[in-house]
PDB file of C-alpha atoms in Angstrom:
ATOM      1  CA  UNK P   1     134.126 100.599 175.497  1.00  0.00           C
ATOM      2  CA  UNK P   2     133.945  99.107 178.990  1.00  0.00           C
ATOM      3  CA  UNK P   3     130.691  97.682 180.342  1.00  0.00           C
ATOM      4  CA  UNK P   4     131.170  97.772 184.110  1.00  0.00           C
ATOM      5  CA  UNK P   5     129.040  95.708 186.472  1.00  0.00           C
ATOM      6  CA  UNK P   6     129.198  95.346 190.228  1.00  0.00           C
ATOM      7  CA  UNK P   7     130.587  91.856 190.782  1.00  0.00           C
ATOM      8  CA  UNK P   8     128.302  89.468 192.664  1.00  0.00           C
ATOM      9  CA  UNK P   9     127.888  85.714 192.942  1.00  0.00           C
ATOM     10  CA  UNK P  10     124.382  85.697 191.491  1.00  0.00           C
ATOM     11  CA  UNK P  11     124.697  87.671 188.257  1.00  0.00           C
ATOM     12  CA  UNK P  12     128.211  86.348 187.705  1.00  0.00           C
ATOM     13  CA  UNK P  13     127.905  82.858 189.178  1.00  0.00           C
ATOM     14  CA  UNK P  14     129.215  81.248 185.968  1.00  0.00           C
ATOM     15  CA  UNK P  15     131.789  83.906 185.111  1.00  0.00           C
ATOM     16  CA  UNK P  16     135.141  82.577 183.946  1.00  0.00           C
ATOM     17  CA  UNK P  17     138.279  84.505 183.002  1.00  0.00           C
ATOM     18  CA  UNK P  18     141.217  83.641 180.767  1.00  0.00           C
ATOM     19  CA  UNK P  19     144.312  84.200 182.916  1.00  0.00           C
ATOM     20  CA  UNK P  20     147.157  83.593 180.473  1.00  0.00           C
ATOM     21  CA  UNK P  21     148.964  86.534 178.862  1.00  0.00           C
ATOM     22  CA  UNK P  22     148.845  87.368 175.186  1.00  0.00           C
ATOM     23  CA  UNK P  23     148.936  90.194 172.681  1.00  0.00           C
ATOM     24  CA  UNK P  24     145.317  89.225 171.970  1.00  0.00           C
ATOM     25  CA  UNK P  25     144.414  90.606 175.409  1.00  0.00           C
ATOM     26  CA  UNK P  26     146.333  93.856 174.959  1.00  0.00           C
ATOM     27  CA  UNK P  27     149.358  92.682 176.958  1.00  0.00           C
ATOM     28  CA  UNK P  28     151.849  93.537 174.208  1.00  0.00           C
ATOM     29  CA  UNK P  29     152.927  96.895 175.664  1.00  0.00           C
ATOM     30  CA  UNK P  30     156.444  98.144 176.272  1.00  0.00           C
ATOM     31  CA  UNK P  31     155.712  99.729 179.675  1.00  0.00           C
ATOM     32  CA  UNK P  32     153.002  99.660 182.322  1.00  0.00           C
ATOM     33  CA  UNK P  33     151.979 102.041 185.084  1.00  0.00           C
ATOM     34  CA  UNK P  34     153.062 100.803 188.519  1.00  0.00           C
ATOM     35  CA  UNK P  35     152.676 101.972 192.110  1.00  0.00           C
ATOM     36  CA  UNK P  36     154.858 102.243 195.250  1.00  0.00           C
ATOM     37  CA  UNK P  37     153.218  99.228 196.901  1.00  0.00           C
ATOM     38  CA  UNK P  38     154.664  97.125 194.060  1.00  0.00           C
ATOM     39  CA  UNK P  39     158.229  98.464 194.086  1.00  0.00           C
ATOM     40  CA  UNK P  40     159.596  95.763 196.393  1.00  0.00           C
ATOM     41  CA  UNK P  41     158.487  93.020 193.980  1.00  0.00           C
ATOM     42  CA  UNK P  42     159.071  94.972 190.770  1.00  0.00           C
ATOM     43  CA  UNK P  43     162.704  95.875 191.368  1.00  0.00           C
ATOM     44  CA  UNK P  44     163.705  92.209 191.229  1.00  0.00           C
ATOM     45  CA  UNK P  45     162.350  91.822 187.683  1.00  0.00           C
ATOM     46  CA  UNK P  46     161.924  95.130 185.811  1.00  0.00           C
ATOM     47  CA  UNK P  47     163.558  98.527 185.375  1.00  0.00           C
ATOM     48  CA  UNK P  48     161.326 101.069 187.155  1.00  0.00           C
ATOM     49  CA  UNK P  49     161.467 104.608 185.750  1.00  0.00           C
ATOM     50  CA  UNK P  50     159.414 107.785 185.988  1.00  0.00           C
ATOM     51  CA  UNK P  51     157.668 109.809 183.329  1.00  0.00           C
ATOM     52  CA  UNK P  52     155.717 113.055 183.452  1.00  0.00           C
ATOM     53  CA  UNK P  53     152.199 112.908 182.069  1.00  0.00           C
ATOM     54  CA  UNK P  54     150.645 116.149 180.851  1.00  0.00           C
ATOM     55  CA  UNK P  55     147.422 115.514 182.767  1.00  0.00           C
ATOM     56  CA  UNK P  56     148.326 113.128 185.584  1.00  0.00           C
ATOM     57  CA  UNK P  57     151.782 114.438 186.490  1.00  0.00           C
ATOM     58  CA  UNK P  58     154.613 112.203 187.672  1.00  0.00           C
ATOM     59  CA  UNK P  59     154.057 108.472 187.198  1.00  0.00           C
ATOM     60  CA  UNK P  60     156.154 105.350 187.737  1.00  0.00           C
ATOM     61  CA  UNK P  61     156.373 102.746 184.994  1.00  0.00           C
ATOM     62  CA  UNK P  62     157.949  99.329 184.651  1.00  0.00           C
ATOM     63  CA  UNK P  63     159.723  98.743 181.337  1.00  0.00           C
ATOM     64  CA  UNK P  64     158.536  95.565 179.644  1.00  0.00           C
ATOM     65  CA  UNK P  65     160.249  96.062 176.299  1.00  0.00           C
ATOM     66  CA  UNK P  66     162.686  98.226 174.376  1.00  0.00           C
ATOM     67  CA  UNK P  67     160.509  99.184 171.395  1.00  0.00           C
ATOM     68  CA  UNK P  68     156.917 100.375 171.254  1.00  0.00           C
ATOM     69  CA  UNK P  69     154.308  97.609 171.264  1.00  0.00           C
ATOM     70  CA  UNK P  70     156.676  94.827 172.302  1.00  0.00           C
ATOM     71  CA  UNK P  71     156.493  93.091 175.661  1.00  0.00           C
ATOM     72  CA  UNK P  72     159.536  90.872 176.110  1.00  0.00           C
ATOM     73  CA  UNK P  73     157.923  89.055 179.049  1.00  0.00           C
ATOM     74  CA  UNK P  74     155.312  87.441 176.797  1.00  0.00           C
ATOM     75  CA  UNK P  75     156.789  84.051 176.017  1.00  0.00           C
ATOM     76  CA  UNK P  76     154.506  83.641 173.008  1.00  0.00           C
ATOM     77  CA  UNK P  77     157.136  85.669 171.151  1.00  0.00           C
ATOM     78  CA  UNK P  78     159.776  82.973 171.568  1.00  0.00           C
ATOM     79  CA  UNK P  79     160.087  79.626 169.753  1.00  0.00           C
ATOM     80  CA  UNK P  80     158.867  76.635 171.757  1.00  0.00           C
ATOM     81  CA  UNK P  81     158.087  78.437 175.007  1.00  0.00           C
ATOM     82  CA  UNK P  82     157.902  76.232 178.131  1.00  0.00           C
ATOM     83  CA  UNK P  83     154.221  77.091 178.572  1.00  0.00           C
ATOM     84  CA  UNK P  84     152.468  79.231 175.988  1.00  0.00           C
ATOM     85  CA  UNK P  85     150.780  82.247 177.526  1.00  0.00           C
ATOM     86  CA  UNK P  86     152.859  82.304 180.691  1.00  0.00           C
ATOM     87  CA  UNK P  87     154.774  85.342 181.897  1.00  0.00           C
ATOM     88  CA  UNK P  88     158.555  85.278 181.981  1.00  0.00           C
ATOM     89  CA  UNK P  89     158.940  86.790 185.452  1.00  0.00           C
ATOM     90  CA  UNK P  90     157.875  85.890 188.968  1.00  0.00           C
ATOM     91  CA  UNK P  91     155.775  89.032 189.508  1.00  0.00           C
ATOM     92  CA  UNK P  92     153.250  90.407 187.014  1.00  0.00           C
ATOM     93  CA  UNK P  93     152.548  94.164 187.400  1.00  0.00           C
ATOM     94  CA  UNK P  94     149.193  94.654 189.072  1.00  0.00           C
ATOM     95  CA  UNK P  95     147.459  96.559 186.273  1.00  0.00           C
ATOM     96  CA  UNK P  96     147.994  93.532 184.021  1.00  0.00           C
ATOM     97  CA  UNK P  97     147.467  90.844 186.668  1.00  0.00           C
ATOM     98  CA  UNK P  98     144.062  92.213 187.710  1.00  0.00           C
ATOM     99  CA  UNK P  99     142.505  91.252 184.371  1.00  0.00           C
ATOM    100  CA  UNK P 100     138.987  92.598 183.758  1.00  0.00           C
ATOM    101  CA  UNK P 101     138.445  93.732 187.365  1.00  0.00           C
ATOM    102  CA  UNK P 102     138.706  97.122 189.019  1.00  0.00           C
ATOM    103  CA  UNK P 103     137.778  98.869 192.239  1.00  0.00           C
ATOM    104  CA  UNK P 104     134.626 100.968 192.359  1.00  0.00           C
ATOM    105  CA  UNK P 105     132.627 102.563 195.165  1.00  0.00           C
ATOM    106  CA  UNK P 106     129.130 102.311 196.612  1.00  0.00           C
ATOM    107  CA  UNK P 107     127.468 104.835 198.848  1.00  0.00           C
ATOM    108  CA  UNK P 108     126.335 103.344 202.172  1.00  0.00           C
ATOM    109  CA  UNK P 109     126.893 106.247 204.526  1.00  0.00           C
ATOM    110  CA  UNK P 110     130.480 106.271 203.250  1.00  0.00           C
ATOM    111  CA  UNK P 111     132.586 105.251 200.297  1.00  0.00           C
ATOM    112  CA  UNK P 112     132.814 101.455 200.331  1.00  0.00           C
ATOM    113  CA  UNK P 113     135.309  99.935 197.894  1.00  0.00           C
ATOM    114  CA  UNK P 114     133.827  97.100 195.859  1.00  0.00           C
ATOM    115  CA  UNK P 115     134.940  95.055 192.852  1.00  0.00           C
ATOM    116  CA  UNK P 116     133.556  95.769 189.392  1.00  0.00           C
ATOM    117  CA  UNK P 117     134.060  93.669 186.275  1.00  0.00           C
ATOM    118  CA  UNK P 118     134.283  94.836 182.672  1.00  0.00           C
ATOM    119  CA  UNK P 119     132.028  92.449 180.786  1.00  0.00           C
ATOM    120  CA  UNK P 120     133.446  93.621 177.445  1.00  0.00           C
ATOM    121  CA  UNK P 121     137.011  92.699 178.404  1.00  0.00           C
ATOM    122  CA  UNK P 122     138.559  90.124 176.004  1.00  0.00           C
ATOM    123  CA  UNK P 123     139.493  87.845 178.922  1.00  0.00           C
ATOM    124  CA  UNK P 124     135.837  87.240 179.810  1.00  0.00           C
ATOM    125  CA  UNK P 125     134.737  83.743 178.739  1.00  0.00           C
ATOM    126  CA  UNK P 126     131.320  82.278 178.034  1.00  0.00           C
ATOM    127  CA  UNK P 127     130.035  79.997 180.775  1.00  0.00           C
ATOM    128  CA  UNK P 128     130.140  77.050 178.383  1.00  0.00           C
ATOM    129  CA  UNK P 129     133.810  77.599 177.503  1.00  0.00           C
ATOM    130  CA  UNK P 130     136.179  76.789 180.362  1.00  0.00           C
ATOM    131  CA  UNK P 131     139.255  75.958 178.293  1.00  0.00           C
ATOM    132  CA  UNK P 132     142.247  77.413 180.098  1.00  0.00           C
ATOM    133  CA  UNK P 133     140.028  79.750 182.114  1.00  0.00           C
ATOM    134  CA  UNK P 134     139.407  80.154 185.844  1.00  0.00           C
ATOM    135  CA  UNK P 135     136.125  80.411 187.686  1.00  0.00           C
ATOM    136  CA  UNK P 136     135.457  83.594 189.653  1.00  0.00           C
ATOM    137  CA  UNK P 137     133.009  81.972 192.074  1.00  0.00           C
ATOM    138  CA  UNK P 138     132.747  78.469 193.495  1.00  0.00           C
ATOM    139  CA  UNK P 139     129.745  76.270 192.767  1.00  0.00           C
ATOM    140  CA  UNK P 140     127.975  77.277 195.997  1.00  0.00           C
ATOM    141  CA  UNK P 141     128.773  80.976 195.630  1.00  0.00           C
ATOM    142  CA  UNK P 142     131.993  81.355 197.579  1.00  0.00           C
ATOM    143  CA  UNK P 143     135.001  83.237 196.225  1.00  0.00           C
ATOM    144  CA  UNK P 144     137.465  81.186 194.199  1.00  0.00           C
ATOM    145  CA  UNK P 145     141.191  81.300 194.908  1.00  0.00           C
ATOM    146  CA  UNK P 146     141.521  83.281 191.696  1.00  0.00           C
ATOM    147  CA  UNK P 147     139.087  85.973 192.871  1.00  0.00           C
ATOM    148  CA  UNK P 148     140.896  86.207 196.211  1.00  0.00           C
ATOM    149  CA  UNK P 149     144.162  86.792 194.332  1.00  0.00           C
ATOM    150  CA  UNK P 150     142.485  89.486 192.222  1.00  0.00           C
ATOM    151  CA  UNK P 151     141.108  91.164 195.351  1.00  0.00           C
ATOM    152  CA  UNK P 152     144.591  91.233 196.899  1.00  0.00           C
ATOM    153  CA  UNK P 153     146.009  92.738 193.697  1.00  0.00           C
ATOM    154  CA  UNK P 154     143.305  95.404 193.573  1.00  0.00           C
ATOM    155  CA  UNK P 155     143.909  96.277 197.219  1.00  0.00           C
ATOM    156  CA  UNK P 156     147.639  96.638 196.553  1.00  0.00           C
ATOM    157  CA  UNK P 157     146.930  98.985 193.649  1.00  0.00           C
ATOM    158  CA  UNK P 158     144.392 100.957 195.675  1.00  0.00           C
ATOM    159  CA  UNK P 159     146.856 101.516 198.516  1.00  0.00           C
ATOM    160  CA  UNK P 160     149.591 102.308 195.996  1.00  0.00           C
ATOM    161  CA  UNK P 161     147.534 105.025 194.334  1.00  0.00           C
ATOM    162  CA  UNK P 162     146.967 106.652 197.707  1.00  0.00           C
ATOM    163  CA  UNK P 163     150.688 106.593 198.505  1.00  0.00           C
ATOM    164  CA  UNK P 164     151.964 107.607 195.087  1.00  0.00           C
ATOM    165  CA  UNK P 165     150.993 111.291 195.061  1.00  0.00           C
ATOM    166  CA  UNK P 166     152.667 112.035 198.401  1.00  0.00           C
ATOM    167  CA  UNK P 167     155.809 110.032 197.613  1.00  0.00           C
ATOM    168  CA  UNK P 168     156.241 111.533 194.152  1.00  0.00           C
ATOM    169  CA  UNK P 169     155.703 115.044 195.525  1.00  0.00           C
ATOM    170  CA  UNK P 170     158.517 114.385 198.018  1.00  0.00           C
ATOM    171  CA  UNK P 171     160.838 113.229 195.229  1.00  0.00           C
ATOM    172  CA  UNK P 172     160.240 116.512 193.410  1.00  0.00           C
ATOM    173  CA  UNK P 173     160.566 118.556 196.595  1.00  0.00           C
ATOM    174  CA  UNK P 174     163.999 117.020 197.222  1.00  0.00           C
ATOM    175  CA  UNK P 175     164.995 117.351 193.517  1.00  0.00           C
ATOM    176  CA  UNK P 176     165.792 113.641 193.524  1.00  0.00           C
ATOM    177  CA  UNK P 177     164.857 112.918 189.917  1.00  0.00           C
ATOM    178  CA  UNK P 178     167.038 113.351 186.862  1.00  0.00           C
ATOM    179  CA  UNK P 179     166.425 112.572 183.161  1.00  0.00           C
ATOM    180  CA  UNK P 180     167.690 109.239 181.853  1.00  0.00           C
ATOM    181  CA  UNK P 181     168.118 108.528 178.151  1.00  0.00           C
ATOM    182  CA  UNK P 182     169.119 105.018 177.141  1.00  0.00           C
ATOM    183  CA  UNK P 183     171.120 104.258 173.994  1.00  0.00           C
ATOM    184  CA  UNK P 184     171.321 100.517 173.289  1.00  0.00           C
ATOM    185  CA  UNK P 185     173.141  98.592 170.552  1.00  0.00           C
ATOM    186  CA  UNK P 186     171.886  95.049 170.033  1.00  0.00           C
ATOM    187  CA  UNK P 187     174.034  92.096 168.990  1.00  0.00           C
ATOM    188  CA  UNK P 188     172.722  92.406 165.422  1.00  0.00           C
ATOM    189  CA  UNK P 189     173.842  96.033 165.260  1.00  0.00           C
ATOM    190  CA  UNK P 190     170.397  97.603 165.661  1.00  0.00           C
ATOM    191  CA  UNK P 191     170.460 100.788 167.727  1.00  0.00           C
ATOM    192  CA  UNK P 192     167.605 101.623 170.105  1.00  0.00           C
ATOM    193  CA  UNK P 193     166.880 104.714 172.174  1.00  0.00           C
ATOM    194  CA  UNK P 194     164.546 105.100 175.142  1.00  0.00           C
ATOM    195  CA  UNK P 195     163.875 108.716 176.043  1.00  0.00           C
ATOM    196  CA  UNK P 196     161.526 110.806 178.131  1.00  0.00           C
ATOM    197  CA  UNK P 197     162.053 109.066 181.470  1.00  0.00           C
ATOM    198  CA  UNK P 198     163.614 110.005 184.811  1.00  0.00           C
ATOM    199  CA  UNK P 199     165.284 108.132 187.636  1.00  0.00           C
ATOM    200  CA  UNK P 200     166.808 108.807 191.049  1.00  0.00           C
ATOM    201  CA  UNK P 201     169.856 111.080 190.870  1.00  0.00           C
ATOM    202  CA  UNK P 202     172.652 109.251 192.686  1.00  0.00           C
ATOM    203  CA  UNK P 203     174.581 112.410 193.545  1.00  0.00           C
ATOM    204  CA  UNK P 204     171.590 114.262 194.977  1.00  0.00           C
ATOM    205  CA  UNK P 205     170.526 111.227 196.970  1.00  0.00           C
ATOM    206  CA  UNK P 206     174.047 110.691 198.326  1.00  0.00           C
ATOM    207  CA  UNK P 207     174.118 114.276 199.613  1.00  0.00           C
ATOM    208  CA  UNK P 208     170.808 114.221 201.464  1.00  0.00           C
ATOM    209  CA  UNK P 209     171.227 115.190 205.128  1.00  0.00           C
ATOM    210  CA  UNK P 210     170.746 112.555 207.806  1.00  0.00           C
ATOM    211  CA  UNK P 211     167.491 114.017 209.104  1.00  0.00           C
ATOM    212  CA  UNK P 212     165.984 113.894 205.594  1.00  0.00           C
ATOM    213  CA  UNK P 213     167.015 110.261 205.195  1.00  0.00           C
ATOM    214  CA  UNK P 214     165.525 109.505 208.615  1.00  0.00           C
ATOM    215  CA  UNK P 215     162.239 111.133 207.593  1.00  0.00           C
ATOM    216  CA  UNK P 216     162.143 109.131 204.351  1.00  0.00           C
ATOM    217  CA  UNK P 217     162.817 105.943 206.287  1.00  0.00           C
ATOM    218  CA  UNK P 218     160.091 106.690 208.822  1.00  0.00           C
ATOM    219  CA  UNK P 219     157.535 107.019 206.028  1.00  0.00           C
ATOM    220  CA  UNK P 220     158.737 103.830 204.341  1.00  0.00           C
ATOM    221  CA  UNK P 221     159.963 105.771 201.326  1.00  0.00           C
ATOM    222  CA  UNK P 222     163.680 105.158 201.703  1.00  0.00           C
ATOM    223  CA  UNK P 223     163.080 101.528 200.736  1.00  0.00           C
ATOM    224  CA  UNK P 224     161.255 102.758 197.619  1.00  0.00           C
ATOM    225  CA  UNK P 225     164.254 104.851 196.595  1.00  0.00           C
ATOM    226  CA  UNK P 226     166.616 101.916 197.036  1.00  0.00           C
ATOM    227  CA  UNK P 227     164.261  99.638 195.075  1.00  0.00           C
ATOM    228  CA  UNK P 228     164.071 102.100 192.160  1.00  0.00           C
ATOM    229  CA  UNK P 229     167.852 102.416 192.058  1.00  0.00           C
ATOM    230  CA  UNK P 230     168.317  98.647 192.229  1.00  0.00           C
ATOM    231  CA  UNK P 231     165.777  98.068 189.458  1.00  0.00           C
ATOM    232  CA  UNK P 232     168.042  99.626 186.827  1.00  0.00           C
ATOM    233  CA  UNK P 233     170.181  96.474 186.909  1.00  0.00           C
ATOM    234  CA  UNK P 234     167.298  94.752 185.112  1.00  0.00           C
ATOM    235  CA  UNK P 235     168.044  96.724 181.939  1.00  0.00           C
ATOM    236  CA  UNK P 236     170.695  94.145 181.113  1.00  0.00           C
ATOM    237  CA  UNK P 237     168.049  91.399 181.424  1.00  0.00           C
ATOM    238  CA  UNK P 238     165.760  93.253 179.006  1.00  0.00           C
ATOM    239  CA  UNK P 239     168.613  93.626 176.528  1.00  0.00           C
ATOM    240  CA  UNK P 240     169.430  89.912 176.820  1.00  0.00           C
ATOM    241  CA  UNK P 241     165.787  89.018 176.109  1.00  0.00           C
ATOM    242  CA  UNK P 242     165.659  91.399 173.158  1.00  0.00           C
ATOM    243  CA  UNK P 243     168.850  89.897 171.720  1.00  0.00           C
ATOM    244  CA  UNK P 244     167.412  86.394 172.165  1.00  0.00           C
ATOM    245  CA  UNK P 245     164.177  87.410 170.439  1.00  0.00           C
ATOM    246  CA  UNK P 246     165.960  88.983 167.476  1.00  0.00           C
ATOM    247  CA  UNK P 247     168.226  85.924 167.170  1.00  0.00           C
ATOM    248  CA  UNK P 248     165.145  83.662 167.055  1.00  0.00           C
ATOM    249  CA  UNK P 249     163.809  85.688 164.131  1.00  0.00           C
ATOM    250  CA  UNK P 250     166.890  85.133 161.955  1.00  0.00           C
TER     251      UNK P 250
END
């Protein structure tokens, strides 16, 4: 259970965080929730698909693996990785990159966004243990480069959450989504299926009238559609990584 505290440079002056990636930190997941503000970076590395959640409605996810509980971007899976605990892509999805931090709000005549930290998160380190960890605050109380990176990530997620509901509603309004079921045969003969997701329907998108495309472009959403479509090319990269992992196990 999370123990959230408002981050400050007095209470947390010695706070350090492990920043490498590992199954020990809960990173071994086959997909992660992502947001429109990430699509431009995500589409270069991951397949981005949609799923419908019973409570939260339409959501975008980045595929990290082809079977449940397996993240192919964790190089700890592979023999003799170049740097244990590193991530095998240039961009790490924000919900994983943010570590133990999240945005909260304080009332000061308005809702002010502030950073909270989960002190029960497995990445939190004791002040006396700085092995492989990063400081959150500098010695004299200023923000470390690491904290500034976290703040930028949290801001990107915050803006993405605000944009997501309107963009996803427009996708449904235009009937732009269609189910996608993936059937994959690995080099060793294993057969995998990924079901329950949706993607942009090429035919519907191709037949959108010019004024609709112009409206999507004006809102910045046309670029999102192109990024989602382009991201599907990364399925071949996931399959290559899965084949390499299975070969290393034989």
